[in-house]
PDB file of C-alpha atoms in Angstrom:
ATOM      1  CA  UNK A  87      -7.359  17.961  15.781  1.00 83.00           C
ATOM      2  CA  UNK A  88      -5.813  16.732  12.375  1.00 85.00           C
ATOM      3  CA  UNK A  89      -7.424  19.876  10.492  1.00 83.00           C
ATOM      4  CA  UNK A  90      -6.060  21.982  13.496  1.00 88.00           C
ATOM      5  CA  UNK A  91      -2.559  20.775  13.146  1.00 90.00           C
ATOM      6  CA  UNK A  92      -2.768  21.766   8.910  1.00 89.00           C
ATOM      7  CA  UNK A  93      -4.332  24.759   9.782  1.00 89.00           C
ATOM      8  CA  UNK A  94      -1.368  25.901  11.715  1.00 92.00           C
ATOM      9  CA  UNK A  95       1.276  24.959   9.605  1.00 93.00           C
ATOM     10  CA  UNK A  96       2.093  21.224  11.071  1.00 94.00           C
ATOM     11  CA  UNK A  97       1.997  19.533   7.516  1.00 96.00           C
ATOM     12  CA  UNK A  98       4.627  21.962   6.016  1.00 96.00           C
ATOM     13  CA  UNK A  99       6.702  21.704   9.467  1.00 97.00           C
ATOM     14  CA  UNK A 100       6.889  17.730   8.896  1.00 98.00           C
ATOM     15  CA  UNK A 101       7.331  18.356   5.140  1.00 98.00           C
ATOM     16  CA  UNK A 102      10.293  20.238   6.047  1.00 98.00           C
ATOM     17  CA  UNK A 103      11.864  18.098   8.606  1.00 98.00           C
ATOM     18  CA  UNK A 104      11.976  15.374   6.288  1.00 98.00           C
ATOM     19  CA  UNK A 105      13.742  17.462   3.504  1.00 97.00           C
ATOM     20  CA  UNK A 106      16.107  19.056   6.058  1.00 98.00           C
ATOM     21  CA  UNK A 107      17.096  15.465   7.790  1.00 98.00           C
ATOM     22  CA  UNK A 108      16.862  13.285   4.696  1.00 97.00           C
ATOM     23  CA  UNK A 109      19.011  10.058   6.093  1.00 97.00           C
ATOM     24  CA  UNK A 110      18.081  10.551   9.826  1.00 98.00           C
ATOM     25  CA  UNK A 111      15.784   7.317  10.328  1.00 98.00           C
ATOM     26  CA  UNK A 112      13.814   8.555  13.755  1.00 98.00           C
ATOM     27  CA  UNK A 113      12.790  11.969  11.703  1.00 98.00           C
ATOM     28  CA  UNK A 114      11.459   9.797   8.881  1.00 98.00           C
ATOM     29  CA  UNK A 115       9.845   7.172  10.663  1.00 98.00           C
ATOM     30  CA  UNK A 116       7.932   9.306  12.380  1.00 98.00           C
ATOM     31  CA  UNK A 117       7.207  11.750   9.807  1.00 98.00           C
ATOM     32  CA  UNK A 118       6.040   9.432   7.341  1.00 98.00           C
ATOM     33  CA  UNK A 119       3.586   7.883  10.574  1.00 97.00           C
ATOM     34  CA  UNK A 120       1.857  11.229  11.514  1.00 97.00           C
ATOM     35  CA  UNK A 121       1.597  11.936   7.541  1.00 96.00           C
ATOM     36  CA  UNK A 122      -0.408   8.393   7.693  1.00 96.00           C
ATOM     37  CA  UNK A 123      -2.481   9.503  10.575  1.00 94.00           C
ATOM     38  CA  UNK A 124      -2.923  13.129   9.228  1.00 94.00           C
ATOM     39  CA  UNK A 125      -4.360  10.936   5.368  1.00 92.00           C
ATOM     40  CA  UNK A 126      -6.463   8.219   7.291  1.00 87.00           C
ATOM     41  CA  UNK A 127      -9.771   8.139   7.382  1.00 75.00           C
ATOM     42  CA  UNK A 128     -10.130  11.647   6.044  1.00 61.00           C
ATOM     43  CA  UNK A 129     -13.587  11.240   4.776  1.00 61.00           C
ATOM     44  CA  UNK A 130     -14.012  14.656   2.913  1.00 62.00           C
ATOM     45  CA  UNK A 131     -10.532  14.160   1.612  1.00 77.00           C
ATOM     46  CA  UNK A 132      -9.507  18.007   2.316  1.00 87.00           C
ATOM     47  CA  UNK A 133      -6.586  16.825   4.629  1.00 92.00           C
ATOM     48  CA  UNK A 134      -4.815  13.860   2.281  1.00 92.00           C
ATOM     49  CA  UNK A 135      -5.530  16.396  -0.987  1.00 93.00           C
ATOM     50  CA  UNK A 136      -3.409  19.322   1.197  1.00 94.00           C
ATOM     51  CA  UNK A 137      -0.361  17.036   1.506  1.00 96.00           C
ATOM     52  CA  UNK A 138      -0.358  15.933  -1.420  1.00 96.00           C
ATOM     53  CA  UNK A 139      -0.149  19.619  -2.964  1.00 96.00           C
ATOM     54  CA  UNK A 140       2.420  20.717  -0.278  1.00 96.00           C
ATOM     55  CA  UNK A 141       4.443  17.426  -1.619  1.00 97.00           C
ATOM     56  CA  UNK A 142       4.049  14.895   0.619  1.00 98.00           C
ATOM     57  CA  UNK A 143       3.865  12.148  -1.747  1.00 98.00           C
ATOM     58  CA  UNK A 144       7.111  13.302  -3.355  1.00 98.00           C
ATOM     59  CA  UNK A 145       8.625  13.528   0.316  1.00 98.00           C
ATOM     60  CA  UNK A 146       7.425   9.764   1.143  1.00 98.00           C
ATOM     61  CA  UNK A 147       9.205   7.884  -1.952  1.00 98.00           C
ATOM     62  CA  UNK A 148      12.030  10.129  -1.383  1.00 98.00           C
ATOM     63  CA  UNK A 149      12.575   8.893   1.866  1.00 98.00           C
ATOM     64  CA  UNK A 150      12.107   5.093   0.548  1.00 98.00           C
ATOM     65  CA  UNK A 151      14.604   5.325  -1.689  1.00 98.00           C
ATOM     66  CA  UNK A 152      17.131   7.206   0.700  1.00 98.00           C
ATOM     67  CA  UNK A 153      16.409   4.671   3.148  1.00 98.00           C
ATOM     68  CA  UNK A 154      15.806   1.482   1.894  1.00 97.00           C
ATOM     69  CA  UNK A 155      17.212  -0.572   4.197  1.00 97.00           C
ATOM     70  CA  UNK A 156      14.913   0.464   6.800  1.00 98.00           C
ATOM     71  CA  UNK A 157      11.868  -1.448   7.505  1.00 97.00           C
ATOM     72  CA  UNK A 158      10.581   0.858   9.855  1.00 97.00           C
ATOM     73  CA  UNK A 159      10.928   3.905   7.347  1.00 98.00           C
ATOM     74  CA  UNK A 160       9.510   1.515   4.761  1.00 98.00           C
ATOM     75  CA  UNK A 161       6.852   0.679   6.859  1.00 98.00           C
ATOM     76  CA  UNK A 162       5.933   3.512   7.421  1.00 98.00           C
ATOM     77  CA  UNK A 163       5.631   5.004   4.089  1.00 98.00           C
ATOM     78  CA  UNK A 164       4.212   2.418   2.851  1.00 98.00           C
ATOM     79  CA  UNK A 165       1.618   2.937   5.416  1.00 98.00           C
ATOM     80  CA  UNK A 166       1.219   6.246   4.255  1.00 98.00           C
ATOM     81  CA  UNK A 167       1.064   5.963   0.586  1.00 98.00           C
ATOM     82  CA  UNK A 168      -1.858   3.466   1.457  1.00 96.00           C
ATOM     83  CA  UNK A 169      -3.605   6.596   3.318  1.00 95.00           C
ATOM     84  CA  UNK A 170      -2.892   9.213   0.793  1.00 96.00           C
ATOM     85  CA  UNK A 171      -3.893   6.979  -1.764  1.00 95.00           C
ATOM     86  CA  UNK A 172      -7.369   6.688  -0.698  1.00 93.00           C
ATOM     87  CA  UNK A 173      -8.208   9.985  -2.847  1.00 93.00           C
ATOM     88  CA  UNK A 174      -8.599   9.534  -6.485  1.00 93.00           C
ATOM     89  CA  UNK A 175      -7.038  12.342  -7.648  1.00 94.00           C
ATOM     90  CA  UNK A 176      -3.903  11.559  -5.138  1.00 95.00           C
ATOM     91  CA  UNK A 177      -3.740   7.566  -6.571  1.00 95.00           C
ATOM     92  CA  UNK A 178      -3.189   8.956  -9.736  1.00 96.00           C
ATOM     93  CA  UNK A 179      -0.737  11.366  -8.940  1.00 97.00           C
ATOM     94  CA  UNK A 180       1.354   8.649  -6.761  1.00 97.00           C
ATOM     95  CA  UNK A 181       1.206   6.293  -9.418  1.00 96.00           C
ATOM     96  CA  UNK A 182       2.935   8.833 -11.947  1.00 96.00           C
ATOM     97  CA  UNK A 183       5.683   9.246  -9.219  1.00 97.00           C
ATOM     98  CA  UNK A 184       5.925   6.025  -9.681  1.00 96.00           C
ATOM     99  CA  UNK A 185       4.852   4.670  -6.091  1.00 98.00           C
ATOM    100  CA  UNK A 186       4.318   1.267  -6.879  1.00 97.00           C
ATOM    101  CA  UNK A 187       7.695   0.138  -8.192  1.00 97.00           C
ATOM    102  CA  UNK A 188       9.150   1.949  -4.894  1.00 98.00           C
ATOM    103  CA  UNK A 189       6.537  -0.374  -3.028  1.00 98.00           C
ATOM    104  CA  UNK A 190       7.047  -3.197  -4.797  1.00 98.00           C
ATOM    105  CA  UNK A 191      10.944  -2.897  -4.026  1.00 98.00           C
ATOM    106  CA  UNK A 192      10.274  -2.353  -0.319  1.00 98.00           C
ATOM    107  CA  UNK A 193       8.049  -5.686  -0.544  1.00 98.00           C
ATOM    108  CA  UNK A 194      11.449  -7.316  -1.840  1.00 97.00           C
ATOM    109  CA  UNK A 195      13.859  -6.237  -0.135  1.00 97.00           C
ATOM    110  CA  UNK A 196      11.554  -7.059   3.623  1.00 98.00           C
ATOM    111  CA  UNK A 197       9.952  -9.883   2.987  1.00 96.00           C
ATOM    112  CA  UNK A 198      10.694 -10.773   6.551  1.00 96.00           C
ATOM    113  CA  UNK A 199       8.445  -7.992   7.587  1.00 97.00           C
ATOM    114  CA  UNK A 200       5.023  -9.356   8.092  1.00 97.00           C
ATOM    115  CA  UNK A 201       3.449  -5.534   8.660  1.00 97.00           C
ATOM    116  CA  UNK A 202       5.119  -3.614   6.465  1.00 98.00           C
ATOM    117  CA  UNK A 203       3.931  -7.111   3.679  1.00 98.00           C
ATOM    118  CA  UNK A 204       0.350  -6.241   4.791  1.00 98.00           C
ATOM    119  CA  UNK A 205       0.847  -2.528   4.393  1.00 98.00           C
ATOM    120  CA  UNK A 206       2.254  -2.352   1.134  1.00 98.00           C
ATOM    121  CA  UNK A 207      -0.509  -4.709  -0.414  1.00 98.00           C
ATOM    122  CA  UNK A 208      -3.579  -2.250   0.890  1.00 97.00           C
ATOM    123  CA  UNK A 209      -1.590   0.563  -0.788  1.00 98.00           C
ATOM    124  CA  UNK A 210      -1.176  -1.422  -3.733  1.00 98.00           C
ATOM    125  CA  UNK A 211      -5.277  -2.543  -3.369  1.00 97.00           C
ATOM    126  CA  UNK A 212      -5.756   1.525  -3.290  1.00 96.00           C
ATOM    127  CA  UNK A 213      -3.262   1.435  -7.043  1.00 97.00           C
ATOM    128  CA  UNK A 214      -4.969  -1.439  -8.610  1.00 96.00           C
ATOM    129  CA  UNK A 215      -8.792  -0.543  -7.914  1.00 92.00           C
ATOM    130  CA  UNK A 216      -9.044   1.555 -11.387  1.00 90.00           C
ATOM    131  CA  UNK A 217      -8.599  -0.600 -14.745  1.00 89.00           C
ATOM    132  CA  UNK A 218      -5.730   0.859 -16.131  1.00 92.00           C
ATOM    133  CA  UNK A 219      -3.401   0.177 -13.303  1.00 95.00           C
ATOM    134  CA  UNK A 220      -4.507  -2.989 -12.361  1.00 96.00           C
ATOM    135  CA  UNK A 221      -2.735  -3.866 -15.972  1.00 96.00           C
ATOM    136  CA  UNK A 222       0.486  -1.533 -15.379  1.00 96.00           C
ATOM    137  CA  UNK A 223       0.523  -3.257 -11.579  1.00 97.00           C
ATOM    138  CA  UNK A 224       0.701  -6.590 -12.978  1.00 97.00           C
ATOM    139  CA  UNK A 225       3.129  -5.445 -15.680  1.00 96.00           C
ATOM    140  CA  UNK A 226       5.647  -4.420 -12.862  1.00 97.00           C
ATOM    141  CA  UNK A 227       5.216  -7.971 -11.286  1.00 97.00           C
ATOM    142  CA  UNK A 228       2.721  -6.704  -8.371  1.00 97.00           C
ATOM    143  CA  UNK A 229       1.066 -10.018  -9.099  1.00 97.00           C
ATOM    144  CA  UNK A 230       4.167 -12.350  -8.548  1.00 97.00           C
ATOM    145  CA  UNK A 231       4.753 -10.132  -5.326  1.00 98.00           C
ATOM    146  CA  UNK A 232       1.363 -10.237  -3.631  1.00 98.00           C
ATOM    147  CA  UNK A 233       1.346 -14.542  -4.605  1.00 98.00           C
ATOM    148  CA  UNK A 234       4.915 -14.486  -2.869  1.00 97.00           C
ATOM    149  CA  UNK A 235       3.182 -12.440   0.134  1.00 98.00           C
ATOM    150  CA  UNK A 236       0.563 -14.841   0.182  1.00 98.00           C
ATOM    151  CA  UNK A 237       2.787 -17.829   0.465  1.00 97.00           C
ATOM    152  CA  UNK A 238       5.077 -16.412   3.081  1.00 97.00           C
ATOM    153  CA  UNK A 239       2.193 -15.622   6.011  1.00 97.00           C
ATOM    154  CA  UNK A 240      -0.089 -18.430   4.999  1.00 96.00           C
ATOM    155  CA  UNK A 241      -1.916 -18.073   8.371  1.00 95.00           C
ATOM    156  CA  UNK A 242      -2.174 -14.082   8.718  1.00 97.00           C
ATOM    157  CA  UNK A 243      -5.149 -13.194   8.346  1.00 97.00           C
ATOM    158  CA  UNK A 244      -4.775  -9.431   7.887  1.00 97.00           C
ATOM    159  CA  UNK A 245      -2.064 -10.132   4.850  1.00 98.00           C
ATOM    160  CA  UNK A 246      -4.126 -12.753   3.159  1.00 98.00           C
ATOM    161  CA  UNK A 247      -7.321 -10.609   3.111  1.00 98.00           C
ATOM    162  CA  UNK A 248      -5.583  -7.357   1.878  1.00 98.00           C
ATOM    163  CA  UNK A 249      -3.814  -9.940  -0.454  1.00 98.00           C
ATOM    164  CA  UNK A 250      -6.961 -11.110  -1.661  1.00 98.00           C
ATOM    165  CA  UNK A 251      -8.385  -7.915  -2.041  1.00 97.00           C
ATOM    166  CA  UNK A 252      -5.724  -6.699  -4.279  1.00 98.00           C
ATOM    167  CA  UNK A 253      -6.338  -9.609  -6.342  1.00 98.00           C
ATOM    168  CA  UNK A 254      -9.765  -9.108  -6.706  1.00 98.00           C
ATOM    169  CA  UNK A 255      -8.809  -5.548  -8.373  1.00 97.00           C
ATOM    170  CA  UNK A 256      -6.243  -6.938 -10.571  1.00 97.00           C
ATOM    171  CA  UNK A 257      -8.563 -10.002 -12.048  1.00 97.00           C
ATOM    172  CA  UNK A 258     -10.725  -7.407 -13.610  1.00 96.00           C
ATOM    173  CA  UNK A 259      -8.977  -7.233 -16.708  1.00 96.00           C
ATOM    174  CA  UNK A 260      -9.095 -10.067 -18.871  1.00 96.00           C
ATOM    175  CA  UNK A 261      -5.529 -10.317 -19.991  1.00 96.00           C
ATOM    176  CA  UNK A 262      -4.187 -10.631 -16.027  1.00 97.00           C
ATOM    177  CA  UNK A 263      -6.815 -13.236 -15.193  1.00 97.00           C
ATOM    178  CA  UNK A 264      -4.284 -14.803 -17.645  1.00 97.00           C
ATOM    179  CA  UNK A 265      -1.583 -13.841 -16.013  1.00 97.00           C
ATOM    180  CA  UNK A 266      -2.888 -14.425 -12.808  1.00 98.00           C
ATOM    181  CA  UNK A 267      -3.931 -18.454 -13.347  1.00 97.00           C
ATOM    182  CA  UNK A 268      -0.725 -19.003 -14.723  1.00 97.00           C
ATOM    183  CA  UNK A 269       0.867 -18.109 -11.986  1.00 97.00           C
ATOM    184  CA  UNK A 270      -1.137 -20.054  -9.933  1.00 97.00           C
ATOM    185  CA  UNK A 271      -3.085 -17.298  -8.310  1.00 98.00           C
ATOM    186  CA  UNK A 272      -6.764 -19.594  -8.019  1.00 98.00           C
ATOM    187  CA  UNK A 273      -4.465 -22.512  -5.819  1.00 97.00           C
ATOM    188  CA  UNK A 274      -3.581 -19.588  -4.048  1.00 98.00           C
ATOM    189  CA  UNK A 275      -6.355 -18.049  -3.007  1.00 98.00           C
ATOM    190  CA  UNK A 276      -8.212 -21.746  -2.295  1.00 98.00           C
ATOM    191  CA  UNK A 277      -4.887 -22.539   0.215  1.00 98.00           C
ATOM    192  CA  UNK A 278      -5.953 -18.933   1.978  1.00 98.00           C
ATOM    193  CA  UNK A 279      -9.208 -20.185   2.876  1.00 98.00           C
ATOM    194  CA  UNK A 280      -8.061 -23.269   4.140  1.00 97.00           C
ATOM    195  CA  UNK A 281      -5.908 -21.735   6.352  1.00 97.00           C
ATOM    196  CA  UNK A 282      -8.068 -18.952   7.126  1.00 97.00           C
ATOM    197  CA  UNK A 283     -10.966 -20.926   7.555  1.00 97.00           C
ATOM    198  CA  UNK A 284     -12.913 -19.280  10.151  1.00 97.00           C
ATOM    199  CA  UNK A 285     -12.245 -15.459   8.890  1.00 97.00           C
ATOM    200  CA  UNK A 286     -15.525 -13.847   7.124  1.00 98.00           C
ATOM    201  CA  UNK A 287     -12.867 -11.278   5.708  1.00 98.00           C
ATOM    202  CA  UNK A 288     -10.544 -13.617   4.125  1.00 98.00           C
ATOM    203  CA  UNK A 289     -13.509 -15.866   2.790  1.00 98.00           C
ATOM    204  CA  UNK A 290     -15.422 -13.179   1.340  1.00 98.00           C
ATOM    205  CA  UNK A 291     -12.501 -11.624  -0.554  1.00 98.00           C
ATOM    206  CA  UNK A 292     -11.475 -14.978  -1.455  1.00 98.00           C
ATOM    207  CA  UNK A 293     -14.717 -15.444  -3.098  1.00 98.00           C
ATOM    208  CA  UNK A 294     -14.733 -11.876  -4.775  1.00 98.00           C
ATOM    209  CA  UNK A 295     -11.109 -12.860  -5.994  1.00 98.00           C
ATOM    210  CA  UNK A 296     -12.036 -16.321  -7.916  1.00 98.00           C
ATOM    211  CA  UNK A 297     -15.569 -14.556  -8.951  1.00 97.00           C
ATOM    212  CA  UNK A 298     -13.068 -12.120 -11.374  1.00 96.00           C
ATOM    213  CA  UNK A 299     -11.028 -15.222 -12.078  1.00 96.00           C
ATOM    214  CA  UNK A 300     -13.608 -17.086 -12.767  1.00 95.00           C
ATOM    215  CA  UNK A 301     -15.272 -14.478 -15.163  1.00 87.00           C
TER     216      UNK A 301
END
């Protein structure tokens, strides 16, 4: 049904709604959802590449920054940033619209929202799983975010995986393992699988996270 709903015009109606009702927070919640479930799991990447051309990336931060006191909203577009972000091409676009400071500031400003924590740091996994933004990511501060993420949910499992993750992409480089230990990053990690002790997920990206570290 999702290439039905393109091939009819829905992405463009959705695109438009947004631009037409820029501050209403019900049209942008639920915009910035369907343009999540539209992206996700788009394996030939035809669908997320579309709305991406039609502007849907620009539409997304636009709506961040015009509402970002919302979670919801934030949520939400965090949620789908992570989903368009899946494609290549799209990361790299995103990332020159500069979609991970407007993340990063969402992360901030909710810390008190445990989902919108978890979404933000897969989007930012998507970012920081190509060399040269792992190293612009941990410029902006992504690391000191995802550690404060980390510390905040100590027994989610869903954040501290996704958290892990994202660390595992930004240890690659050899100047943020730096970074990274310094900041404590290693204790962290080691605290999530003690408190995460029976989760294969969190253990095994745990692992893959000190392996980099470690390197």
């Amino acid at each position: 049904f999702k290439v039905r709903i393109i091939r009819v015009g829905g992405a463009k109606k959705i695109l438009r709604a947004m631009e037409d009702f820029p501050f209403c927070v019900a049209v942008q919640e639920n915009a910035c959802r369907v343009l999540q479930i539209l992206a996700h799991g788009d394996h030939t990447d035809r669908i997320s590449v579309t709305l991406m051309q039609l502007g849907a990336g620009i539409r997304v931060l636009q709506t961040m920054k015009n509402n970002s006191d919302n979670a919801r909203v934030q949520e939400n577009a965090c949620a789908a940033l992570w989903s368009l972000s899946l494609n290549h091409d799209n990361k790299l676009a995103l990332m020159d619209l500069d979609a991970a400071n407007q993340i990063l500031q969402a992360m901030s400003n909710h810390r008190n929202c445990e989902i919108l924590q978890w979404v933000a740091c897969a989007a930012l996994g998507n970012f920081s799983n190509c060399l040269d933004h792992a190293v612009t990511l941990v410029g902006l501060g992504a690391a000191n975010t995802i550690l404060q993420v980390m510390h905040d949910y100590p027994r989610s499992e869903n954040v501290q995986a996704i958290a892990c993750g994202t660390l595992w992409n930004l240890a690659v480089d050899p100047d943020n393992q730096v970074t990274l230990m310094e900041l404590g990053a290693a204790e962290r990690i080691l605290q999530a699988m003690n408190n995460n002790i029976d989760s294969k997920i969190v253990q095994r990206l745990a692992c893959a996270a000190l392996g980099n570290l470690a390197d």
